[in-house]
Amino acid sequence: MMRYLLRRLAHAFFLIIGVSVLTFLFTTLAPGNYFDEMRLNPQIAPETLAALRAQYQLDQPLAIRYASWVNSVLHGEIGFSFAYNSPVAPLLLVRAKNTLLLTLTATVVAWAIALPLGVWSAERLGRLPDRVISWSTAVLLVIPDLALALGLLVLALRTGWFPAGGMASVDFKSLSSLNRIRDLARHMTLPVVALVLSTLPILVRHVRAAVADVLHAPFLLAAEGHGIPPRTLLYRYALPAAANPLVSLFGFSIGALLSGSLLIEVVMSWPGLGPFLLEAILARDIYVVIGGVLFSTIFLAAGNFLADVLLYWVDPRIRTESASR
Amino acid sequence: MEPILKVENLTKRYAKRNSARTPQEFLALDSVSFAVSAGATLAIVGESGSGKSTLASCIACLEPPTAGNFWFEGRNLAQSAESELRKIRPQIQLIFPDSASALSPRWSILDIAVEPLVLQGKLGRKERNARTFFLLERVGLAADMAERPAAELSGGQRQRLAIARALTLDPKILILDEALSALDCSVQAQIANVLLELQASRGMTFLFITHDLTMAAHLADEIAVMSRGRIVEQGPSTKIVRNPDHDATRQLLAAVPRLPRSPWPAAQP
Amino acid sequence: MASVLEIQNLQVSYFSREVRSRPVLSGVSFDLMPGEILGVLGESGSGKSTLAASVLRLLPPNGQVGGGAVLFEGKNLLQVSSEELRQIRGNRIALIFQEPSLALHPTIRVGEQVRRVLAAHQSSGKNDLDHRTREVFNRLFAQEADRILRSYPHQLSGGQRQRVLIAQAIACNPALVIADEPTAALDPVTQMEILRVFRDLREHLGLAMIFITHNPALLAGIADRILILYAGQVVEWGPAETALRSPKHPYTKALFESIPAGTGETEKSRKTSLPVIPGNSSPSSLPRKGCSFEPRCPVRMDVCREFEPPLVKLGQSHIVSCFKYKE
Ligand SMILES: Nc1ncnc2c1ncn2[C@@H]1O[C@H](COP(=O)(O)OP(=O)(O)OP(=O)(O)O)[C@@H](O)[C@H]1O
Ligand SMILES: Nc1ncnc2c1ncn2[C@@H]1O[C@H](COP(=O)(O)OP(=O)(O)OP(=O)(O)O)[C@@H](O)[C@H]1O
Ligand SMILES: [Mg+2]
Ligand SMILES: [Mg+2]
């Protein structure tokens, strides 16, 4: 029984390894490194630069650098930021927490809207409400995320309803804890709305399709024939039967929201991983980049693993199949 | 004669861990052994839940047995690799009691019936279709129905579609798991005749799993009776029907309902 | 006594891609008394399941009732509101579907599926529902009721699944059960046990049944009357005793001829080809006018090709639709 989950876990593990190797490769293949800019500075002697490079092993071959990096990761140290002159982990952690806050809130909100809306739409397949939903999701789908975010930003600036950037007001420190939460919520609204709007059309369409697919299944007809009330029929018969593809979509949606979040954070100046990574890439602060990508991958892998666990939970066929092996 | 199928001590155990913490095991097949020679029919009867369908899916290589071996044309399939099984599977076809659930409802009858041949990729399009139409006709699905989606068939029509589909590959062993139970007497007779004909002309071997002892007695050379995962009695079909040795067989026979016109009184529930 | 169910001139057709509409039931009429068991026999594809579904308005989206009435305790089910209908479905009239593996939800335990039927119609407490669910399972499964109740459909054998469908149908003690081949997947012994359950229900609660089957012999022990369908029409309707012993319609006769000899089987008769009805009843081979069985009928006459056969009354309540019996 555990074998299925272990297999999935191994899957996630290999994904993380693979991604770390790839980012290592790409960051090194990209031209230039952090100290190249110092070279133009006449006050720094070439010997010092060489010493610095040696200290950070930038003059070593890739394989050795990777090995020593893995070694340090195993000791709980992801690397060292040149720009901040401090270990990467604590820097990353603060920002990752902000990103997670955004991503997870958006995931919950998006699904809380998509599920009932998709079911409602599927139930009225082909009729007016369903067509309105299809159309609006189609329109939302073609608007690029960036345009969406910018549009919302303009709206915020014009109306002043919501703060147009940042995560907290200047006087955050002096607020009571209740007001702090309220302040945070006000700041979060805009990015969360942007994120939700960017994924909602995909989710709604998939929920609609999956539910519509089982809506005429014989077992639903049979349940209807036993006088099961319409609401129960939809939410406790149709939805569970449609759950398989949706659970996989759930794993995917976490990934989509995370990458969407990185972009939107930059636009709305949310102090998360997005702006941090961008800054690091521009500065060739490679261990920050690697750490950031690695963190995102771990988060993605965790999301997919969660989806696998959920799948195991919703589908007894998978559960008992693996039991009798 | 060398048997085409030999089964020895086949055992299937289902682990059940879906309810309480207590892991339960369920013994669905308990050291089943038998052999069938090529061109013969073995009927398998027995109470509901006695393991007949489990046996069928093990022999059709759809489920791995927990223990035991079985040989098809001398090859031990219980120990064979998946790549080898893939080559064998077309030669051992299984028809489920309601295969309907496995047919894609939106496909047309013709597409469903011809699919195994398409996947096999040996015949040209014309030959494939000709052969499929012939078989569909034989099971009583007229050509004018060929374009209909499977969802628009009656239960018995779908069942016949499943039979035709299994026959297109010209298997060496055909396992019929309650394949006729959804059909009326006349169509049952029609398909029984087709099966007998195929057996005479192509030497097909049948494993005929059924609850209909009357049909079993008519079609089979031998009957095996199962009870709680074991074969409790096996012998020539006329002998089993007339002089059963085991209690399970006797009970089954006693409960067979009969028409009032026949010399036996109808069984009273 | 008033009938529980009366079907009057029911017309049902299916729409599909090639043909605009294909009639599947044309003018089916019969009635059913409380406590009566009506056996329905008929060719595969003759419209038995369609008949069952249309009583509860459960036809697939492309099916349509073109006319007629379905009167249940005097109410026309074709016209009642959907909430009223919901309260009747499963509670007063229950349907046992033909294909057990299609009619059960794949990811809900079967015990829960029965429990939900009870819950849909009764506002009793959780314990009471559990208790009643267990009761129904104990009634249908001599052994292992507990294991079965906790299983998912794919963990059950065909016969066990079929009994779960029966459990769903009888859970609420309905007045009428429409059973579409309820015992096709059961061995003779279990089949007898289930028939006994039906009989009990009839004796104690006045359950009426429409019992669709392919096994005429099964009806001998349980049915009061028999109805025989051919190509969507009633061709014979009469008391079980006479209709089974001496069927009158040529189709019924030919149908019974096809049954193998059973214990009477000899080494010589074994594996010989069985008598069948030649031809088929697919839409293209049905005649446009006259008797629909005419092309396949061994005793056809000229008149059969031209006119629809009349309903001939043979006895008290034995009706045959055939020119042979017209004086
Ligand atoms: N996947 C599974 N997990 C657990 N138990 C199973 C599983 N599949 C089948 N069983 C159990 O194994 C037993 C044998 O099942 P099987 O389907 O082989 O019976 P059968 O002889 O074909 O019965 P029937 O005549 O009713 O079709 C049954 O009691 C069933 O509950
Ligand atoms: N959804 C559908 N759309 C179109 N035609 C259908 C549909 N369902 C059934 N039919 C056709 O209607 C006819 C009657 O079908 P029905 O299922 O009522 O037959 P049946 O008497 O129950 O047969 P069986 O004994 O094989 O189950 C058949 O010819 C079938 O092909
Ligand atoms: Mg079975
Ligand atoms: Mg039917």
mmCIF file of N, CA and C in Angstrom, chain C residues 189-246:
data_model
loop_
_atom_site.group_PDB
_atom_site.id
_atom_site.type_symbol
_atom_site.label_atom_id
_atom_site.label_comp_id
_atom_site.label_asym_id
_atom_site.label_seq_id
_atom_site.Cartn_x
_atom_site.Cartn_y
_atom_site.Cartn_z
ATOM 1 N N VAL C 189 -28.770 -21.521 -7.129
ATOM 2 C CA VAL C 189 -29.097 -21.567 -5.700
ATOM 3 C C VAL C 189 -29.383 -20.158 -5.175
ATOM 4 N N THR C 190 -28.467 -19.236 -5.466
ATOM 5 C CA THR C 190 -28.666 -17.863 -5.012
ATOM 6 C C THR C 190 -29.911 -17.263 -5.652
ATOM 7 N N GLN C 191 -30.118 -17.621 -6.901
ATOM 8 C CA GLN C 191 -31.287 -17.127 -7.616
ATOM 9 C C GLN C 191 -32.571 -17.499 -6.881
ATOM 10 N N MET C 192 -32.628 -18.741 -6.439
ATOM 11 C CA MET C 192 -33.803 -19.197 -5.693
ATOM 12 C C MET C 192 -33.950 -18.399 -4.397
ATOM 13 N N GLU C 193 -32.818 -18.150 -3.733
ATOM 14 C CA GLU C 193 -32.885 -17.375 -2.493
ATOM 15 C C GLU C 193 -33.447 -15.986 -2.742
ATOM 16 N N ILE C 194 -33.002 -15.377 -3.837
ATOM 17 C CA ILE C 194 -33.468 -14.025 -4.132
ATOM 18 C C ILE C 194 -34.950 -14.042 -4.491
ATOM 19 N N LEU C 195 -35.360 -15.039 -5.254
ATOM 20 C CA LEU C 195 -36.781 -15.125 -5.585
ATOM 21 C C LEU C 195 -37.607 -15.266 -4.314
ATOM 22 N N ARG C 196 -37.047 -15.983 -3.345
ATOM 23 C CA ARG C 196 -37.758 -16.149 -2.078
ATOM 24 C C ARG C 196 -37.901 -14.791 -1.380
ATOM 25 N N VAL C 197 -36.863 -13.982 -1.454
ATOM 26 C CA VAL C 197 -36.947 -12.647 -0.857
ATOM 27 C C VAL C 197 -38.078 -11.849 -1.517
ATOM 28 N N PHE C 198 -38.132 -11.912 -2.835
ATOM 29 C CA PHE C 198 -39.195 -11.195 -3.546
ATOM 30 C C PHE C 198 -40.579 -11.694 -3.128
ATOM 31 N N ARG C 199 -40.679 -13.002 -3.008
ATOM 32 C CA ARG C 199 -41.973 -13.572 -2.616
ATOM 33 C C ARG C 199 -42.381 -13.127 -1.218
ATOM 34 N N ASP C 200 -41.410 -13.127 -0.319
ATOM 35 C CA ASP C 200 -41.675 -12.648 1.042
ATOM 36 C C ASP C 200 -42.224 -11.244 1.013
ATOM 37 N N LEU C 201 -41.537 -10.393 0.259
ATOM 38 C CA LEU C 201 -41.948 -8.996 0.199
ATOM 39 C C LEU C 201 -43.359 -8.897 -0.350
ATOM 40 N N ARG C 202 -43.652 -9.744 -1.330
ATOM 41 C CA ARG C 202 -44.987 -9.687 -1.894
ATOM 42 C C ARG C 202 -46.018 -10.116 -0.863
ATOM 43 N N GLU C 203 -45.709 -11.188 -0.138
ATOM 44 C CA GLU C 203 -46.689 -11.670 0.823
ATOM 45 C C GLU C 203 -46.897 -10.689 1.973
ATOM 46 N N HIS C 204 -45.799 -10.117 2.455
ATOM 47 C CA HIS C 204 -45.929 -9.283 3.650
ATOM 48 C C HIS C 204 -46.236 -7.832 3.357
ATOM 49 N N LEU C 205 -45.779 -7.349 2.226
ATOM 50 C CA LEU C 205 -45.957 -5.918 1.968
ATOM 51 C C LEU C 205 -46.725 -5.641 0.687
ATOM 52 N N GLY C 206 -47.192 -6.681 0.044
ATOM 53 C CA GLY C 206 -47.975 -6.481 -1.170
ATOM 54 C C GLY C 206 -47.171 -5.908 -2.324
ATOM 55 N N LEU C 207 -45.871 -6.261 -2.360
ATOM 56 C CA LEU C 207 -45.020 -5.764 -3.435
ATOM 57 C C LEU C 207 -45.473 -6.292 -4.800
ATOM 58 N N ALA C 208 -45.601 -5.387 -5.747
ATOM 59 C CA ALA C 208 -45.869 -5.798 -7.127
ATOM 60 C C ALA C 208 -44.566 -5.710 -7.908
ATOM 61 N N MET C 209 -44.447 -6.542 -8.942
ATOM 62 C CA MET C 209 -43.178 -6.550 -9.680
ATOM 63 C C MET C 209 -43.377 -6.662 -11.171
ATOM 64 N N ILE C 210 -42.513 -5.966 -11.899
ATOM 65 C CA ILE C 210 -42.362 -6.257 -13.315
ATOM 66 C C ILE C 210 -41.016 -6.942 -13.428
ATOM 67 N N PHE C 211 -41.029 -8.197 -13.825
ATOM 68 C CA PHE C 211 -39.839 -9.029 -13.769
ATOM 69 C C PHE C 211 -39.378 -9.324 -15.195
ATOM 70 N N ILE C 212 -38.402 -8.546 -15.656
ATOM 71 C CA ILE C 212 -37.900 -8.737 -17.014
ATOM 72 C C ILE C 212 -36.828 -9.808 -16.985
ATOM 73 N N THR C 213 -36.913 -10.773 -17.867
ATOM 74 C CA THR C 213 -35.917 -11.842 -17.848
ATOM 75 C C THR C 213 -35.779 -12.477 -19.221
ATOM 76 N N HIS C 214 -34.699 -13.234 -19.389
ATOM 77 C CA HIS C 214 -34.529 -14.007 -20.612
ATOM 78 C C HIS C 214 -34.744 -15.481 -20.353
ATOM 79 N N ASN C 215 -35.029 -15.809 -19.127
ATOM 80 C CA ASN C 215 -35.155 -17.214 -18.773
ATOM 81 C C ASN C 215 -36.614 -17.559 -18.466
ATOM 82 N N PRO C 216 -37.348 -18.087 -19.444
ATOM 83 C CA PRO C 216 -38.771 -18.362 -19.242
ATOM 84 C C PRO C 216 -39.004 -19.299 -18.062
ATOM 85 N N ALA C 217 -38.076 -20.258 -17.892
ATOM 86 C CA ALA C 217 -38.279 -21.245 -16.841
ATOM 87 C C ALA C 217 -38.308 -20.588 -15.463
ATOM 88 N N LEU C 218 -37.547 -19.516 -15.327
ATOM 89 C CA LEU C 218 -37.485 -18.805 -14.051
ATOM 90 C C LEU C 218 -38.865 -18.285 -13.665
ATOM 91 N N LEU C 219 -39.638 -17.892 -14.681
ATOM 92 C CA LEU C 219 -40.935 -17.290 -14.416
ATOM 93 C C LEU C 219 -41.941 -18.314 -13.925
ATOM 94 N N ALA C 220 -41.666 -19.584 -14.247
ATOM 95 C CA ALA C 220 -42.620 -20.628 -13.877
ATOM 96 C C ALA C 220 -42.868 -20.626 -12.373
ATOM 97 N N GLY C 221 -41.829 -20.368 -11.598
ATOM 98 C CA GLY C 221 -41.984 -20.453 -10.150
ATOM 99 C C GLY C 221 -42.469 -19.171 -9.502
ATOM 100 N N ILE C 222 -42.507 -18.071 -10.243
ATOM 101 C CA ILE C 222 -42.754 -16.826 -9.531
ATOM 102 C C ILE C 222 -43.810 -15.919 -10.155
ATOM 103 N N ALA C 223 -43.935 -15.927 -11.488
ATOM 104 C CA ALA C 223 -44.803 -14.932 -12.118
ATOM 105 C C ALA C 223 -46.277 -15.329 -12.082
ATOM 106 N N ASP C 224 -47.139 -14.312 -12.012
ATOM 107 C CA ASP C 224 -48.574 -14.558 -12.118
ATOM 108 C C ASP C 224 -49.021 -14.468 -13.571
ATOM 109 N N ARG C 225 -48.533 -13.423 -14.223
ATOM 110 C CA ARG C 225 -48.842 -13.279 -15.638
ATOM 111 C C ARG C 225 -47.559 -13.046 -16.429
ATOM 112 N N ILE C 226 -47.633 -13.275 -17.712
ATOM 113 C CA ILE C 226 -46.471 -13.117 -18.574
ATOM 114 C C ILE C 226 -46.826 -12.175 -19.718
ATOM 115 N N LEU C 227 -45.885 -11.308 -20.040
ATOM 116 C CA LEU C 227 -46.073 -10.401 -21.161
ATOM 117 C C LEU C 227 -44.921 -10.655 -22.123
ATOM 118 N N ILE C 228 -45.237 -10.801 -23.394
ATOM 119 C CA ILE C 228 -44.161 -11.042 -24.348
ATOM 120 C C ILE C 228 -44.087 -9.916 -25.359
ATOM 121 N N LEU C 229 -42.895 -9.320 -25.445
ATOM 122 C CA LEU C 229 -42.685 -8.187 -26.342
ATOM 123 C C LEU C 229 -41.957 -8.673 -27.581
ATOM 124 N N TYR C 230 -42.351 -8.131 -28.719
ATOM 125 C CA TYR C 230 -41.546 -8.345 -29.909
ATOM 126 C C TYR C 230 -41.524 -7.038 -30.685
ATOM 127 N N ALA C 231 -40.345 -6.533 -30.996
ATOM 128 C CA ALA C 231 -40.171 -5.287 -31.735
ATOM 129 C C ALA C 231 -41.057 -4.160 -31.189
ATOM 130 N N GLY C 232 -41.090 -4.020 -29.880
ATOM 131 C CA GLY C 232 -41.783 -2.894 -29.283
ATOM 132 C C GLY C 232 -43.285 -3.049 -29.187
ATOM 133 N N GLN C 233 -43.782 -4.258 -29.432
ATOM 134 C CA GLN C 233 -45.225 -4.471 -29.308
ATOM 135 C C GLN C 233 -45.499 -5.672 -28.420
ATOM 136 N N VAL C 234 -46.644 -5.625 -27.744
ATOM 137 C CA VAL C 234 -47.046 -6.780 -26.952
ATOM 138 C C VAL C 234 -47.618 -7.807 -27.915
ATOM 139 N N VAL C 235 -47.000 -8.992 -27.964
ATOM 140 C CA VAL C 235 -47.544 -10.010 -28.862
ATOM 141 C C VAL C 235 -48.343 -11.059 -28.109
ATOM 142 N N GLU C 236 -48.085 -11.169 -26.805
ATOM 143 C CA GLU C 236 -48.862 -12.141 -26.030
ATOM 144 C C GLU C 236 -48.858 -11.701 -24.572
ATOM 145 N N TRP C 237 -50.005 -11.894 -23.917
ATOM 146 C CA TRP C 237 -50.116 -11.490 -22.516
ATOM 147 C C TRP C 237 -51.112 -12.412 -21.861
ATOM 148 N N GLY C 238 -50.671 -13.190 -20.890
ATOM 149 C CA GLY C 238 -51.618 -14.122 -20.291
ATOM 150 C C GLY C 238 -51.102 -14.709 -18.999
ATOM 151 N N PRO C 239 -51.911 -15.558 -18.364
ATOM 152 C CA PRO C 239 -51.512 -16.183 -17.097
ATOM 153 C C PRO C 239 -50.247 -17.008 -17.294
ATOM 154 N N ALA C 240 -49.353 -16.948 -16.318
ATOM 155 C CA ALA C 240 -48.062 -17.611 -16.454
ATOM 156 C C ALA C 240 -48.226 -19.095 -16.738
ATOM 157 N N GLU C 241 -49.093 -19.711 -15.971
ATOM 158 C CA GLU C 241 -49.296 -21.146 -16.075
ATOM 159 C C GLU C 241 -49.545 -21.562 -17.528
ATOM 160 N N THR C 242 -50.581 -20.981 -18.155
ATOM 161 C CA THR C 242 -50.923 -21.375 -19.525
ATOM 162 C C THR C 242 -49.915 -20.867 -20.542
ATOM 163 N N ALA C 243 -49.467 -19.625 -20.366
ATOM 164 C CA ALA C 243 -48.578 -19.047 -21.379
ATOM 165 C C ALA C 243 -47.252 -19.796 -21.435
ATOM 166 N N LEU C 244 -46.796 -20.320 -20.292
ATOM 167 C CA LEU C 244 -45.525 -21.036 -20.309
ATOM 168 C C LEU C 244 -45.707 -22.473 -20.769
ATOM 169 N N ARG C 245 -46.831 -23.076 -20.366
ATOM 170 C CA ARG C 245 -47.043 -24.469 -20.732
ATOM 171 C C ARG C 245 -47.389 -24.586 -22.215
ATOM 172 N N SER C 246 -48.293 -23.732 -22.655
ATOM 173 C CA SER C 246 -48.650 -23.796 -24.068
ATOM 174 C C SER C 246 -48.739 -22.398 -24.651
#
